[in-house]
Coordinates of C-alpha atoms and ligand atoms in Angstrom, one line a residue:
M102 CA 10.2 -24.3 18.7
T103 CA 8.9 -24.8 21.9
S104 CA 6.3 -23.2 23.3
S105 CA 8.7 -21.4 26.0
N106 CA 10.7 -19.3 22.4
I107 CA 7.1 -18.6 21.1
Q108 CA 6.7 -14.4 21.2
N109 CA 4.4 -11.5 20.0
I110 CA 6.6 -10.1 17.7
L111 CA 5.3 -7.1 16.5
L112 CA 5.6 -5.8 12.8
T113 CA 5.5 -2.5 11.6
G114 CA 4.8 -2.4 7.5
G115 CA 3.3 -6.3 7.8
A116 CA 0.8 -5.7 5.3
G117 CA 3.7 -4.6 2.7
Y118 CA 5.7 -6.9 0.3
I119 CA 8.4 -8.1 2.7
G120 CA 6.2 -7.7 5.6
S121 CA 3.2 -9.9 4.5
H122 CA 6.3 -13.4 3.6
T123 CA 7.5 -12.8 6.9
A124 CA 4.4 -12.5 8.5
V125 CA 3.1 -16.0 7.4
A126 CA 6.8 -17.9 8.2
L127 CA 6.6 -16.2 11.7
S128 CA 3.1 -17.6 12.0
Q129 CA 4.0 -20.5 10.0
T130 CA 6.8 -21.6 12.7
G131 CA 4.2 -20.5 16.0
H132 CA 4.7 -16.5 16.9
R133 CA 1.8 -15.1 17.0
I134 CA 2.0 -11.9 14.6
F135 CA 0.6 -8.0 15.2
I136 CA 0.8 -5.8 12.4
F137 CA 0.7 -2.2 12.2
D138 CA 0.2 -0.7 9.1
N139 CA -1.3 3.1 7.8
F140 CA -1.6 1.2 4.4
C141 CA 0.3 4.0 2.6
N142 CA 1.6 1.5 0.3
S143 CA -0.4 -1.7 0.7
D144 CA -4.6 -3.0 1.7
R145 CA -6.7 -4.8 4.0
G146 CA -6.8 -7.3 1.3
A147 CA -2.9 -8.2 1.9
V148 CA -4.4 -9.3 5.4
K149 CA -7.0 -11.3 4.6
R150 CA -4.7 -13.6 2.0
I151 CA -2.5 -13.9 4.6
E152 CA -5.5 -15.0 6.3
A153 CA -6.4 -17.2 3.7
I154 CA -3.0 -18.2 3.9
I155 CA -2.4 -19.2 7.7
G156 CA -5.4 -20.0 8.3
R157 CA -6.3 -17.7 11.6
P158 CA -7.3 -14.0 12.0
I159 CA -4.6 -11.4 13.0
V160 CA -4.9 -8.0 14.7
V161 CA -4.4 -5.4 12.5
I162 CA -3.7 -2.2 14.3
E163 CA -3.7 1.3 11.7
G164 CA -2.1 3.8 12.1
D165 CA 1.1 5.7 11.7
L166 CA 4.6 5.5 12.5
R167 CA 4.9 8.6 14.3
D168 CA 1.8 8.5 16.7
T169 CA 4.0 7.6 19.6
A170 CA 1.4 6.3 22.2
L171 CA -0.6 4.8 19.6
L172 CA 2.4 2.9 19.1
T173 CA 2.8 2.1 22.9
Q174 CA -0.2 1.5 23.6
T175 CA -0.3 -1.3 21.1
L176 CA 2.9 -3.1 23.0
Q177 CA 1.7 -2.9 26.1
T178 CA -2.0 -4.4 25.1
H179 CA -0.5 -7.5 23.6
Q180 CA 2.4 -7.8 25.6
I181 CA 4.6 -7.8 22.4
N182 CA 8.2 -9.1 22.7
A183 CA 10.0 -8.5 19.6
V184 CA 9.8 -5.6 17.1
V185 CA 10.2 -6.7 13.5
H186 CA 10.5 -3.3 11.8
F187 CA 9.3 -3.0 7.8
A188 CA 7.6 0.5 7.5
G189 CA 9.9 2.7 5.1
L190 CA 9.1 4.1 2.1
K191 CA 11.3 2.5 -0.3
A192 CA 11.3 4.4 -3.5
V193 CA 14.7 5.8 -4.7
G194 CA 14.0 8.4 -7.4
E195 CA 10.6 9.7 -5.5
S196 CA 13.3 10.1 -1.6
N197 CA 15.1 12.5 -4.1
R198 CA 12.6 14.6 -5.0
I199 CA 11.0 15.2 -1.6
P200 CA 13.8 13.3 0.6
V201 CA 12.4 16.0 4.3
E202 CA 9.3 13.1 3.8
Y203 CA 11.5 10.0 3.6
Y204 CA 13.7 11.3 6.7
A205 CA 10.5 12.3 8.5
N206 CA 9.0 8.6 7.4
N207 CA 11.7 6.5 8.4
V208 CA 14.3 7.9 10.7
Q209 CA 12.0 9.8 12.5
G210 CA 9.6 7.2 12.8
T211 CA 12.1 4.9 13.8
I212 CA 12.8 7.1 16.5
S213 CA 9.2 7.3 18.0
L214 CA 9.2 3.7 17.3
L215 CA 12.0 2.9 19.6
Q216 CA 10.4 5.7 22.3
A217 CA 7.0 3.3 22.2
M218 CA 9.5 0.3 23.4
Q219 CA 10.9 2.7 25.6
K220 CA 8.3 3.8 27.1
A221 CA 5.3 0.9 27.6
D222 CA 5.8 -1.0 30.9
N223 CA 6.3 -4.5 29.4
H224 CA 10.2 -2.9 27.9
P225 CA 10.8 -4.9 24.8
K226 CA 13.7 -4.7 23.6
T227 CA 14.6 -7.6 20.7
F228 CA 15.0 -5.7 17.2
V229 CA 14.7 -7.0 13.9
F230 CA 15.4 -3.6 11.3
S231 CA 14.7 -3.5 7.3
S232 CA 18.1 -2.6 6.2
S233 CA 18.8 -2.4 2.2
A234 CA 22.2 -3.3 0.7
T235 CA 20.9 0.7 -1.1
V236 CA 23.1 1.6 1.7
Y237 CA 27.4 0.4 0.3
G238 CA 26.9 2.7 -2.4
D239 CA 28.8 1.9 -5.6
P240 CA 30.7 -1.2 -4.9
K241 CA 34.1 -1.0 -3.9
Y242 CA 34.5 -4.2 -4.0
L243 CA 32.9 -7.8 -4.8
P244 CA 30.8 -9.7 -2.9
I245 CA 30.0 -7.2 -0.6
D246 CA 30.4 -8.0 2.8
E247 CA 29.0 -6.5 6.1
A248 CA 32.4 -4.4 6.1
H249 CA 32.1 -2.9 3.7
P250 CA 31.9 1.2 4.3
L251 CA 29.1 3.1 3.9
A252 CA 28.1 5.3 1.4
A253 CA 24.8 5.6 0.3
T254 CA 24.1 7.9 -2.7
N255 CA 20.5 9.1 -2.5
P256 CA 18.5 9.8 0.5
Y257 CA 16.5 6.6 0.9
G258 CA 19.7 4.9 1.6
R259 CA 21.0 7.6 3.9
T260 CA 17.4 6.8 5.5
K261 CA 18.7 3.8 6.8
H262 CA 22.1 4.8 6.9
H263 CA 21.2 6.7 10.0
I264 CA 19.1 4.6 11.3
E265 CA 21.7 1.7 11.6
E266 CA 24.0 4.6 13.4
I267 CA 20.9 5.5 15.9
L268 CA 20.5 1.2 16.5
G269 CA 24.0 1.1 17.3
D270 CA 23.6 4.1 19.4
L271 CA 21.1 2.4 21.4
A272 CA 22.7 -0.8 22.1
K273 CA 25.8 0.5 23.4
S274 CA 23.6 2.7 25.8
D275 CA 21.9 0.1 27.5
P276 CA 23.0 -3.7 26.7
A277 CA 19.8 -5.2 26.9
W278 CA 18.5 -4.3 23.2
R279 CA 18.7 -7.4 21.1
I280 CA 19.2 -5.3 17.6
A281 CA 19.4 -7.2 14.0
C282 CA 20.0 -5.3 10.3
L283 CA 18.7 -7.2 8.1
R284 CA 20.8 -6.0 4.3
Y285 CA 18.6 -7.1 1.5
F286 CA 19.4 -7.2 -1.3
N287 CA 17.2 -8.1 -4.6
P288 CA 14.1 -9.4 -2.6
V289 CA 11.5 -11.0 -5.3
G290 CA 8.6 -13.8 -6.6
A291 CA 5.8 -14.4 -3.6
H292 CA 4.4 -17.1 -1.9
D293 CA 3.4 -20.4 -3.6
S294 CA 0.1 -20.1 -3.2
G295 CA 0.5 -17.2 -5.5
L296 CA -2.0 -15.3 -2.9
I297 CA 0.5 -12.1 -2.1
G298 CA 3.6 -10.5 -3.8
E299 CA 4.6 -7.1 -5.3
N300 CA 1.8 -5.3 -6.7
P301 CA 3.2 -1.3 -6.5
N302 CA 1.2 1.0 -7.5
G303 CA 1.6 2.9 -10.8
I304 CA 4.6 1.8 -12.9
P305 CA 6.8 -0.3 -11.4
N306 CA 10.4 0.8 -10.3
N307 CA 12.3 -2.3 -9.7
L308 CA 12.5 -4.9 -12.9
M309 CA 10.5 -7.6 -11.9
P310 CA 7.0 -6.8 -11.4
F311 CA 7.6 -4.2 -14.6
V312 CA 8.8 -7.7 -15.9
A313 CA 6.0 -9.3 -14.3
Q314 CA 3.6 -6.8 -15.4
V315 CA 4.5 -6.8 -19.5
A316 CA 4.7 -11.0 -19.4
V317 CA 0.9 -10.1 -18.5
G318 CA 0.1 -7.7 -20.5
K319 CA -0.1 -4.9 -18.3
L320 CA 2.4 -3.3 -19.6
A321 CA 4.0 -3.3 -23.6
Q322 CA 7.5 -3.4 -23.8
L323 CA 11.1 -3.5 -20.7
S324 CA 12.9 -0.5 -21.0
V325 CA 16.9 -2.6 -20.2
Y326 CA 19.2 0.7 -19.2
G327 CA 22.1 0.2 -20.2
D328 CA 23.9 -3.0 -22.3
D329 CA 27.0 -1.5 -22.2
Y330 CA 28.3 -2.3 -17.9
D331 CA 31.3 -4.3 -17.7
T332 CA 29.4 -8.1 -17.0
P333 CA 29.3 -10.7 -19.4
D334 CA 26.6 -9.8 -21.5
G335 CA 26.4 -5.6 -20.6
T336 CA 23.2 -5.0 -18.5
G337 CA 23.4 -5.3 -14.9
V338 CA 24.3 -7.7 -12.7
R339 CA 21.7 -8.0 -9.3
D340 CA 22.1 -11.5 -6.4
Y341 CA 17.8 -11.8 -6.1
I342 CA 17.0 -13.7 -3.2
H343 CA 13.6 -15.0 -2.9
V344 CA 11.2 -13.5 -1.0
M345 CA 10.6 -16.3 1.6
D346 CA 14.0 -17.5 2.0
L347 CA 14.1 -13.6 3.6
A348 CA 11.4 -14.4 4.9
E349 CA 13.0 -17.2 7.0
G350 CA 16.1 -14.8 7.4
H351 CA 13.7 -12.5 9.3
V352 CA 12.8 -16.4 11.8
A353 CA 16.6 -17.0 11.8
A354 CA 17.5 -13.5 13.1
L355 CA 14.7 -13.7 15.7
N356 CA 16.2 -16.4 16.9
Y357 CA 19.0 -16.1 16.7
L358 CA 18.7 -12.4 19.4
T359 CA 16.9 -15.4 21.6
T360 CA 20.6 -16.1 22.5
H361 CA 22.7 -12.9 21.7
D362 CA 22.0 -9.2 23.0
G363 CA 23.8 -6.4 21.4
F364 CA 24.2 -4.6 17.8
H365 CA 23.9 -7.1 14.4
V366 CA 24.3 -6.4 10.9
F367 CA 23.5 -9.2 8.2
N368 CA 23.6 -9.3 5.1
L369 CA 20.4 -11.3 3.2
G370 CA 21.2 -11.9 -0.1
T371 CA 22.0 -15.3 -2.3
G372 CA 26.0 -14.4 -2.9
R373 CA 25.4 -15.0 -7.0
G374 CA 24.4 -12.7 -9.7
Y375 CA 22.0 -12.4 -12.2
S376 CA 22.1 -10.1 -15.0
V377 CA 18.6 -8.2 -16.7
L378 CA 19.4 -10.3 -19.7
E379 CA 19.6 -14.0 -17.7
M380 CA 16.3 -12.4 -15.1
V381 CA 13.9 -11.7 -18.4
K382 CA 15.1 -15.3 -20.1
A383 CA 14.2 -16.9 -16.5
F384 CA 10.6 -15.4 -16.2
E385 CA 9.8 -16.3 -19.9
A386 CA 10.8 -19.6 -19.4
A387 CA 8.5 -19.9 -16.0
S388 CA 5.5 -17.9 -17.5
G389 CA 5.8 -18.8 -21.4
K390 CA 5.0 -15.8 -22.4
S391 CA 7.5 -13.1 -24.1
V392 CA 8.7 -10.0 -22.5
P393 CA 9.6 -8.0 -25.2
Y394 CA 12.1 -5.4 -24.0
K395 CA 14.3 -2.2 -26.3
I396 CA 17.9 -0.8 -24.7
V397 CA 17.5 2.6 -23.5
P398 CA 20.3 4.8 -21.8
R399 CA 21.5 3.7 -18.4
R400 CA 19.7 5.0 -15.1
A401 CA 20.9 8.3 -13.5
G402 CA 22.8 6.2 -10.2
D403 CA 22.6 3.0 -11.2
I404 CA 25.9 0.7 -11.0
A405 CA 27.2 -2.6 -13.1
T406 CA 26.7 -5.2 -10.5
S407 CA 26.4 -5.9 -6.9
Y408 CA 26.4 -9.0 -4.8
A409 CA 26.2 -10.1 -1.6
S410 CA 28.8 -12.2 0.8
V411 CA 26.8 -14.5 3.0
A412 CA 29.5 -15.8 5.2
Y413 CA 27.8 -14.7 8.3
A414 CA 24.1 -15.1 7.7
T415 CA 25.5 -18.7 6.9
A416 CA 27.5 -19.3 10.0
E417 CA 25.8 -17.2 12.3
L418 CA 21.9 -17.4 11.7
N419 CA 22.4 -20.4 10.4
W420 CA 20.4 -19.6 7.5
H421 CA 20.7 -19.6 3.9
A422 CA 18.3 -18.8 0.6
K423 CA 17.2 -22.4 -0.7
R424 CA 15.8 -21.0 -3.1
N425 CA 16.3 -20.3 -7.2
L426 CA 16.1 -18.7 -10.0
K427 CA 13.3 -20.5 -11.6
D428 CA 11.0 -20.5 -8.0
M429 CA 11.4 -16.9 -8.1
C430 CA 10.2 -16.5 -11.6
E431 CA 7.5 -19.1 -11.3
S432 CA 5.7 -17.6 -8.0
G433 CA 5.9 -13.9 -9.2
W434 CA 4.3 -15.3 -12.5
K435 CA 1.6 -17.1 -10.7
F436 CA 0.9 -14.3 -7.8
Q437 CA 1.3 -11.5 -10.9
H438 CA -1.7 -13.2 -13.5
M439 CA -3.9 -14.6 -10.4
T440 CA -4.2 -12.0 -8.1
A441 CA -2.3 -8.9 -9.1
K442 CA -3.5 -8.6 -12.4
S443 CA -7.3 -7.9 -10.6
S444 CA -6.2 -5.7 -8.3
Ligands
LIG1491 P1 5.7 -1.8 1.3 O1 6.0 -0.7 0.8 O2 5.6 -3.2 0.2 O3 5.7 -1.6 2.4 C1 5.7 -1.6 4.0 C2 5.2 -0.9 4.4 O4 5.4 -0.3 5.5 C3 3.3 -0.7 3.6 O5 2.6 -1.9 4.0 C4 3.4 1.2 4.2 O6 1.8 0.8 4.3 C5 3.8 0.7 5.2 N1 4.6 1.7 6.1 C6 5.1 2.8 5.4 N2 4.8 4.3 5.7 C7 5.0 3.8 7.0 C8 4.8 4.0 8.5 N3 5.1 5.9 8.6 N4 3.5 4.4 8.9 C9 2.8 3.0 9.4 N5 3.3 1.8 8.1 C10 3.7 2.2 7.2 O7 7.8 -2.2 1.0 P2 8.6 -3.2 1.2 O8 9.0 -4.3 0.0 O9 7.6 -4.7 1.6 O10 9.9 -3.4 2.0 C11 10.3 -3.0 3.2 C12 11.1 -2.8 4.2 O11 12.3 -2.9 4.0 C13 11.7 -1.2 4.0 O12 11.8 -0.8 5.1 C14 12.1 -1.4 2.6 O13 13.3 0.2 2.2 C15 12.8 -2.5 3.1 N6 13.8 -2.6 1.6 C16 12.5 -3.0 0.7 C17 13.7 -3.5 -0.5 C18 12.7 -4.3 -1.5 O14 13.6 -4.2 -2.3 N7 11.5 -4.2 -1.8 C19 15.3 -4.0 -0.2 C20 15.9 -3.7 0.4 C21 14.7 -3.4 1.3
LIG1492 C1 17.3 -3.8 -10.9 C2 18.6 -3.8 -12.2 C3 18.5 -2.1 -13.5 C4 14.2 -1.4 -14.0 C5 16.4 -1.1 -6.2 C6 16.9 -0.6 -4.5 C7 18.0 -1.1 -3.5 C8 16.4 -1.6 -3.4 C9 16.2 -2.5 -3.9 C10 15.2 -0.8 -1.4 C11 19.4 -2.8 -12.6 C12 17.5 -2.9 -14.4 C13 15.0 -1.7 -13.8 C14 14.0 -1.9 -15.3 C15 16.2 -2.8 -16.0 N1 15.3 -1.8 -2.8 N2 16.1 -2.2 -14.9 N3 14.1 -1.5 -16.4 O1 18.5 -1.0 -8.7 O2 19.7 -2.9 -8.1 O3 18.0 -2.0 -6.1 O4 16.0 -2.2 -5.6 O5 16.1 -0.9 -0.8 O6 18.0 0.8 -2.6 O7 18.2 0.3 -5.5 O8 17.3 -2.8 -8.2 O9 15.2 -4.0 -9.6 O10 15.5 -1.4 -9.9 O11 17.3 -2.7 -10.6 O12 17.4 -2.7 -16.8 O13 13.0 -1.1 -15.8 O14 17.7 -3.8 -13.8 O15 19.3 -1.9 -14.1 O16 20.4 -3.3 -13.2 P1 18.5 -2.3 -7.8 P2 15.9 -2.4 -9.7

């Protein structure tokens, strides 16, 4: 990276799981990073640990996305050139219970952020958005490419779809905008240091944090949601991607936007799937711990198989996932027993 490419980048939700790893990757590429977070699903300890990894202090602005004035002031004060927008609520089940809060936080929060970008004197117009494979809904074909129809099946997924539409309209209205929507598949694992990783509050909704907490002895056993799917071993198959590969995908997307204006959508996955039982076995091998499980009925809303076509991201972003399943499990285990267990 040449010094002319170095940017001041605001990471909304930068203290969270994916944001913290991306903060490390961007910082180590030479960018100056700034974190805006209300800590509703993270804490300042994560920022301290990012600082320990990168070896320098980070400017943190504590605030809510819906505070347009604070965002405008932040963008101006720090002469922000690009925004990577992670902040949002992300639990599918919760979104069915409190949909209005999901639309308010995710959609209204994004509108507030875009209004701040329009108001700020320096007018930053480079934007990377954390979208999700959940926008596709039930797969009509596999692998899922970016042209697959969008039919999210829950309010959380629909907030992501709405935001993508807003961003598409914005890019059409003003060709100076440079926008990338990154549709993540299933991010897992942690930074090699074991200092940052995924540490959800309460009982984890997602498979791998649950598996890690069983391995470390925090939870007694995993419930496997169904073994009667049309998959090789009957359990659900997903495209798990190492969170550091995902983080590097953001570096690649920002780099791409330096030479491409307009609105772009990329899948970020590995292009291959693993079943629940394969994940359990791999985690047992990485941790040396046993992960007891029982088969229970299917979880409502789950699908059999999901994995990405990564051809477009590979060709356009010059990026692909480099780390394998062993790397995902070993790093996830290191974080679980070194950092998450005690916090
Ligand atoms: P996370 O909850 O760990 O991080 C989100 C961060 O945003 C947290 O630090 C939280 O405090 C902050 N935040 C939430 N609402 C805010 C608000 N109104 N104002 C300021 N800060 C706010 O989640 P994550 O796993 O790191 O996910 C990051 C993004 O990626 C989210 O938008 C999520 O929907 C998306 N995503 C996540 C996954 C996944 O499996 N983890 C998959 C696809 C997409
Ligand atoms: C993976 C597999 C489960 C937990 C979710 C969101 C999606 C995205 C990523 C944000 C499935 C099985 C799980 C458990 C199990 N997030 N499982 N026991 O459902 O693919 O995607 O997270 O955008 O929007 O929907 O991920 O980790 O919950 O499940 O057997 O205790 O593990 O049935 O087959 P999912 P997951």
